[in-house]
Amino acid sequence: MSIPDFTLNNGVTIPAIGYGVFQTPPDETVTAVEAALHIGYRHIDTAAAYGNEREVGRAIKQSGLPRDDVFIETKIWISDFGYDATLHAFDKSVGKLGVQTLDLLILHQALPGEFDLTVGAYRALEKLYADGRVRAIGVSNFMPKHLDRLLAETEVVPAINQIEVHPYFKQPEALAADAEHGILSQAWAPIGGITFYREGPHTSTLEDPAIGEIAAAHDKTPAQVMLRWHIQQGRQVIPKSVTPSRIAENFDVFDFDLTAAQLAAIDGLNTGVRGGPEPEDVTREKYGRDIPEA
Ligand code: NDP
């Protein structure tokens, strides 16, 4: 089944839905990615820090699909920031993935306290882009002030900003900043995966009564409704699942439309409470880790 694309600010297209592999253990990754490719996903989102790039590459190879049919995205971890270190991090990632070029390479986080290193890392991405080693470059977890600083000091406007967005955390300011600069917002934890771990009244988006009601009205599941909400509002999504039935369920979101009132009802669930790390507080001291050689 062919699905719609989004067009990035450099003309490159990306499928509206991709497949995420954060927290997918390496020994489950090949099977999971193969299942996703079999179902029809053509975009895989991994990261150097996930420790499963090698298995993602193996699954793509074993699928028999032509390299150009699969959009491969990965991320540079903060421990590899700085111009030369980031160029080397690219070699590590493509070495593990077993490919020559990447479709999208992004910085996993900003380092607000060491922004020179962040800029150096991004300049390395610009160099890789200029050399044709990556088809698009971008960022992740960049808040508006981080984008402003980056844009002031670099040339290529990021194609994508991958940020936490789900019904309980919409961060409208970050979405507005992305839109203002022509950057596609890519929603991580799109069905609220990060909310599953937290205590309190907003435990799981999957069990939210308002989302459940909308799902029942369309004969769809809460996960499908959340993914549809993102796509209809122009956000690309990368749900993660290692469960074949859910991998298929999450892909089956192109045969219904939410009404304006339903979209607004989901918007109204925003709690403003972030599930992931506060981007301003990310430091190498706290989150640094060695990324092995290929
Ligand atoms: P998701 O919102 O994708 O939720 C994943 C969780 O939901 C898993 O526990 C999965 O379980 C479960 N699940 C998936 N589909 C369904 C379904 N249809 N019904 C019920 N449960 C379901 O959260 P993630 O945190 O995984 O985010 C998605 C992707 O975003 C990541 O894999 C990664 O690629 C990216 N990401 C990026 C970050 C960044 O800092 N840039 C941070 C976090 C994520 P199971 O697997 O057991 O089926």
Coordinates of C-alpha atoms and ligand atoms in Angstrom, one line a residue:
M1 CA 0.0 0.0 0.0
S2 CA 1.4 3.4 -0.9
I3 CA 1.0 6.1 1.7
P4 CA 1.2 9.9 1.5
D5 CA 4.5 11.8 1.8
F6 CA 5.6 15.1 3.3
T7 CA 8.0 17.2 1.3
L8 CA 10.9 18.6 3.2
N9 CA 12.2 22.2 2.7
N10 CA 14.9 20.9 0.2
G11 CA 12.4 19.0 -1.9
V12 CA 13.2 15.6 -0.5
T13 CA 10.1 13.5 0.3
I14 CA 9.5 11.4 3.5
P15 CA 6.7 9.0 4.1
A16 CA 4.0 10.5 6.4
I17 CA 4.6 7.6 8.9
G18 CA 7.9 6.0 9.8
Y19 CA 8.9 3.3 12.2
G20 CA 10.8 4.1 15.4
V21 CA 13.2 1.7 17.2
F22 CA 14.1 3.5 20.5
Q23 CA 14.3 0.8 23.3
T24 CA 14.0 -2.0 20.8
P25 CA 16.7 -4.4 22.0
P26 CA 19.3 -5.3 19.3
D27 CA 18.3 -9.0 19.4
E28 CA 14.7 -8.0 18.6
T29 CA 15.4 -5.3 16.1
V30 CA 16.0 -7.4 12.9
T31 CA 12.7 -9.2 13.3
A32 CA 10.8 -6.0 14.2
V33 CA 12.2 -3.9 11.3
E34 CA 11.6 -6.8 8.9
A35 CA 8.0 -6.9 10.1
A36 CA 7.6 -3.2 9.6
L37 CA 9.1 -3.3 6.1
H38 CA 6.8 -6.2 5.2
I39 CA 3.8 -4.3 6.3
G40 CA 4.7 -1.3 4.2
Y41 CA 6.8 1.1 6.3
R42 CA 9.5 2.7 4.2
H43 CA 11.1 5.0 6.8
I44 CA 13.1 3.8 9.8
D45 CA 14.1 6.1 12.6
T46 CA 17.1 4.9 14.6
A47 CA 20.0 6.7 16.5
A48 CA 23.6 6.0 17.3
A49 CA 22.5 6.1 21.0
Y50 CA 19.9 3.3 20.5
G51 CA 22.6 0.7 19.9
N52 CA 20.7 -1.0 17.1
E53 CA 21.9 0.7 13.9
R54 CA 23.7 -2.5 12.9
E55 CA 20.5 -4.6 13.2
V56 CA 18.4 -1.9 11.4
G57 CA 20.8 -2.1 8.5
R58 CA 20.7 -5.9 8.5
A59 CA 16.9 -6.0 8.4
I60 CA 16.8 -3.6 5.5
K61 CA 19.4 -5.6 3.6
Q62 CA 17.5 -8.9 4.3
S63 CA 14.2 -7.4 3.2
G64 CA 15.6 -7.4 -0.4
L65 CA 14.2 -3.9 -1.0
P66 CA 16.3 -1.6 -3.1
R67 CA 18.3 0.8 -0.9
D68 CA 16.5 3.8 -2.5
D69 CA 13.1 2.5 -1.4
V70 CA 13.8 2.8 2.3
F71 CA 14.3 6.2 4.0
I72 CA 16.9 5.8 6.7
E73 CA 17.2 8.4 9.5
T74 CA 19.7 8.3 12.3
K75 CA 21.0 10.7 15.0
I76 CA 24.3 11.9 16.2
W77 CA 24.6 11.5 20.0
I78 CA 25.9 14.5 22.1
S79 CA 29.1 12.7 23.0
D80 CA 30.1 12.9 19.4
F81 CA 29.5 16.6 19.0
G82 CA 32.1 19.0 17.4
Y83 CA 33.0 19.2 13.8
D84 CA 35.6 16.4 13.5
A85 CA 33.9 14.1 16.0
T86 CA 30.6 14.4 14.2
L87 CA 32.1 13.6 10.8
H88 CA 33.6 10.5 12.4
A89 CA 30.2 9.7 14.0
F90 CA 28.7 9.7 10.5
D91 CA 31.3 7.1 9.5
K92 CA 30.4 5.0 12.6
S93 CA 26.7 5.1 11.7
V94 CA 26.9 4.3 8.0
G95 CA 29.4 1.6 8.9
K96 CA 27.0 0.0 11.3
L97 CA 24.0 0.5 8.9
G98 CA 26.0 -0.9 6.0
V99 CA 25.1 1.9 3.7
Q100 CA 27.0 4.7 1.8
T101 CA 24.5 7.5 2.3
L102 CA 21.8 8.5 4.7
D103 CA 18.4 10.0 3.9
L104 CA 18.3 12.1 7.0
L105 CA 20.9 12.8 9.7
I106 CA 19.9 14.8 12.7
L107 CA 21.5 16.1 16.0
H108 CA 19.8 14.1 18.8
Q109 CA 19.8 17.0 21.2
A110 CA 21.2 20.5 21.5
L111 CA 23.9 21.1 24.1
P112 CA 22.7 24.5 25.4
G113 CA 25.6 24.8 27.8
E114 CA 28.1 24.0 25.0
F115 CA 26.5 25.5 22.0
D116 CA 29.8 25.9 20.1
L117 CA 30.0 22.1 20.0
T118 CA 26.4 21.9 18.8
V119 CA 27.2 24.4 16.0
G120 CA 30.4 22.4 15.1
A121 CA 28.3 19.3 14.9
Y122 CA 25.7 20.9 12.7
R123 CA 28.5 22.3 10.4
A124 CA 29.7 18.8 10.0
L125 CA 26.1 17.8 8.9
E126 CA 26.2 20.7 6.4
K127 CA 29.5 19.4 5.0
L128 CA 28.0 15.9 4.7
Y129 CA 25.0 17.4 3.0
A130 CA 27.1 19.4 0.6
D131 CA 29.2 16.3 -0.2
G132 CA 26.0 14.3 -1.0
R133 CA 26.5 11.8 1.8
V134 CA 23.1 12.7 3.4
R135 CA 20.0 13.8 1.5
A136 CA 18.7 16.0 4.3
I137 CA 19.9 17.2 7.7
G138 CA 18.0 18.3 10.8
V139 CA 17.8 18.4 14.6
S140 CA 15.9 16.9 17.5
N141 CA 14.6 18.4 20.8
F142 CA 15.5 21.9 19.6
M143 CA 13.4 24.5 21.4
P144 CA 12.7 27.8 19.7
K145 CA 15.7 29.6 21.3
H146 CA 18.0 26.7 20.3
L147 CA 16.8 27.0 16.7
D148 CA 17.3 30.8 16.8
R149 CA 20.9 30.3 17.9
L150 CA 21.5 27.6 15.3
L151 CA 20.0 29.6 12.4
A152 CA 22.1 32.6 13.3
E153 CA 25.3 30.7 13.1
T154 CA 24.8 28.1 10.3
E155 CA 23.7 28.1 6.6
V156 CA 21.3 25.2 6.0
V157 CA 17.9 25.5 7.6
P158 CA 17.1 22.1 9.3
A159 CA 14.7 20.0 7.3
I160 CA 13.2 18.4 10.4
N161 CA 12.9 18.9 14.1
Q162 CA 12.1 15.7 15.9
I163 CA 10.3 16.6 19.2
E164 CA 8.1 15.1 21.8
V165 CA 4.5 15.6 20.7
H166 CA 1.4 13.6 21.8
P167 CA -2.0 14.6 23.1
Y168 CA -0.7 15.2 26.6
F169 CA 2.2 17.3 25.5
K170 CA 1.7 19.3 22.4
Q171 CA 4.3 22.1 22.9
P172 CA 2.7 24.6 20.5
E173 CA 5.5 27.1 20.8
A174 CA 8.0 24.6 19.4
L175 CA 5.6 23.6 16.6
A176 CA 5.0 27.3 15.7
A177 CA 8.8 27.9 15.6
D178 CA 9.3 24.9 13.3
A179 CA 6.5 26.1 11.0
E180 CA 7.8 29.7 10.9
H181 CA 11.2 28.4 9.7
G182 CA 9.8 25.9 7.2
I183 CA 11.0 22.9 9.3
L184 CA 8.9 19.8 9.4
S185 CA 8.0 18.7 12.9
Q186 CA 8.5 15.0 13.5
A187 CA 6.6 13.7 16.5
W188 CA 8.4 11.3 18.8
A189 CA 6.3 9.3 21.3
P190 CA 3.4 10.1 18.9
I191 CA 1.0 7.9 20.7
G192 CA 2.3 9.0 24.1
G193 CA 4.7 6.1 24.7
I194 CA 6.6 8.3 27.2
T195 CA 3.4 8.8 29.3
F196 CA 3.1 5.1 30.0
Y197 CA 5.8 5.3 32.6
R198 CA 4.5 8.2 34.6
E199 CA 2.3 8.3 37.7
G200 CA -0.7 10.5 38.2
P201 CA -4.0 11.2 36.5
H202 CA -2.6 11.3 33.0
T203 CA -1.0 7.9 33.0
S204 CA -1.7 6.7 29.5
T205 CA -2.9 8.5 26.4
L206 CA -4.1 5.0 25.2
E207 CA -6.7 5.0 28.0
D208 CA -7.8 8.6 27.7
P209 CA -11.7 8.6 27.6
A210 CA -11.9 11.4 25.0
I211 CA -9.5 9.7 22.6
G212 CA -11.4 6.4 23.2
E213 CA -14.7 8.0 22.3
I214 CA -13.3 9.4 19.1
A215 CA -11.8 6.0 18.3
A216 CA -15.1 4.3 18.8
A217 CA -16.9 6.8 16.5
H218 CA -14.5 5.8 13.7
D219 CA -14.2 2.1 14.6
K220 CA -10.5 2.7 15.0
T221 CA -8.1 2.3 18.0
P222 CA -6.8 5.2 20.2
A223 CA -3.3 4.7 18.7
Q224 CA -4.7 5.1 15.2
V225 CA -6.7 8.3 16.2
M226 CA -3.5 9.9 17.7
L227 CA -1.5 9.1 14.6
R228 CA -4.2 10.5 12.4
W229 CA -4.4 13.7 14.6
H230 CA -0.7 14.3 13.9
I231 CA -0.8 13.6 10.2
Q232 CA -3.9 15.7 9.6
Q233 CA -2.1 18.6 11.5
G234 CA 1.0 18.2 9.3
R235 CA 3.3 16.3 11.6
Q236 CA 5.3 13.3 10.5
V237 CA 5.1 10.4 13.0
I238 CA 7.4 7.5 14.0
P239 CA 5.5 5.2 16.3
K240 CA 7.5 2.3 17.8
S241 CA 6.2 -1.2 18.4
V242 CA 7.8 -4.6 18.5
T243 CA 4.4 -6.3 18.3
P244 CA 3.4 -7.3 14.7
S245 CA -0.3 -6.6 15.2
R246 CA 0.4 -3.1 16.6
I247 CA 3.0 -2.4 13.8
A248 CA 0.2 -3.1 11.3
E249 CA -2.4 -1.2 13.3
N250 CA -0.3 1.9 13.5
F251 CA 0.2 1.9 9.7
D252 CA -3.5 1.6 9.0
V253 CA -4.4 5.2 9.4
F254 CA -5.2 6.5 5.9
D255 CA -8.8 5.4 5.5
F256 CA -10.5 7.9 7.8
D257 CA -10.5 11.6 8.7
L258 CA -11.0 13.3 12.1
T259 CA -13.3 16.3 12.1
A260 CA -12.2 19.7 13.1
A261 CA -14.0 19.3 16.4
Q262 CA -12.3 16.0 17.0
L263 CA -8.9 17.5 16.3
A264 CA -9.7 20.4 18.6
A265 CA -10.8 18.0 21.4
I266 CA -7.5 16.2 21.2
D267 CA -5.6 19.5 21.2
G268 CA -7.5 20.3 24.4
L269 CA -5.9 17.4 26.3
N270 CA -2.5 19.1 26.4
T271 CA -1.2 19.0 30.0
G272 CA 1.9 21.0 29.2
V273 CA 3.9 18.3 31.1
R274 CA 6.9 17.0 29.2
G275 CA 7.8 13.3 29.5
G276 CA 11.3 13.4 28.2
P277 CA 14.3 15.3 29.5
E278 CA 14.1 19.1 29.6
P279 CA 16.1 20.1 26.5
E280 CA 17.7 23.1 28.3
D281 CA 19.2 20.7 30.9
V282 CA 20.9 18.3 28.6
T283 CA 24.7 18.1 29.3
R284 CA 27.4 15.7 28.3
E285 CA 28.1 15.2 32.0
K286 CA 24.6 13.9 32.7
Y287 CA 23.8 12.1 29.4
G288 CA 27.1 11.4 27.7
R289 CA 28.0 7.9 26.7
D290 CA 30.5 6.3 24.4
I291 CA 29.3 5.4 20.9
P292 CA 31.3 2.4 19.8
E293 CA 33.1 2.3 16.5
A294 CA 31.5 0.5 13.5
Ligands
NDP1 P1 5.5 5.6 21.1 O1 4.5 6.8 21.3 O2 5.8 5.2 19.7 O3 5.0 4.4 22.0 C1 5.7 3.2 22.0 C2 5.0 2.3 23.0 O4 3.6 2.1 22.7 C3 5.6 0.9 23.2 O5 5.5 0.6 24.5 C4 4.7 0.0 22.3 O6 4.7 -1.3 22.8 C5 3.4 0.7 22.5 N1 2.5 0.6 21.3 C6 2.8 0.8 20.1 N2 1.8 0.8 19.2 C7 0.7 0.5 20.0 C8 -0.7 0.3 19.8 N3 -1.2 0.3 18.6 N4 -1.5 0.0 20.9 C9 -1.0 -0.1 22.1 N5 0.3 0.1 22.4 C10 1.2 0.4 21.4 O7 6.8 6.1 21.9 P2 8.4 6.0 21.6 O8 9.0 6.6 22.8 O9 8.9 4.7 21.2 O10 8.6 7.0 20.4 C11 8.6 6.6 19.1 C12 9.9 6.8 18.4 O11 10.3 8.1 18.5 C13 11.0 6.0 19.0 O12 11.1 4.6 18.7 C14 12.2 6.8 18.4 O13 12.4 6.4 17.1 C15 11.7 8.2 18.6 N6 12.1 8.9 19.8 C16 13.0 9.9 19.8 C17 13.4 10.6 20.9 C18 14.3 11.7 20.7 O14 14.8 12.2 21.7 N7 14.6 12.2 19.5 C19 12.9 10.2 22.2 C20 12.0 9.1 22.2 C21 11.6 8.5 21.0 P3 5.3 -2.6 22.1 O15 6.6 -2.2 21.4 O16 5.5 -3.5 23.2 O17 4.3 -3.1 21.1

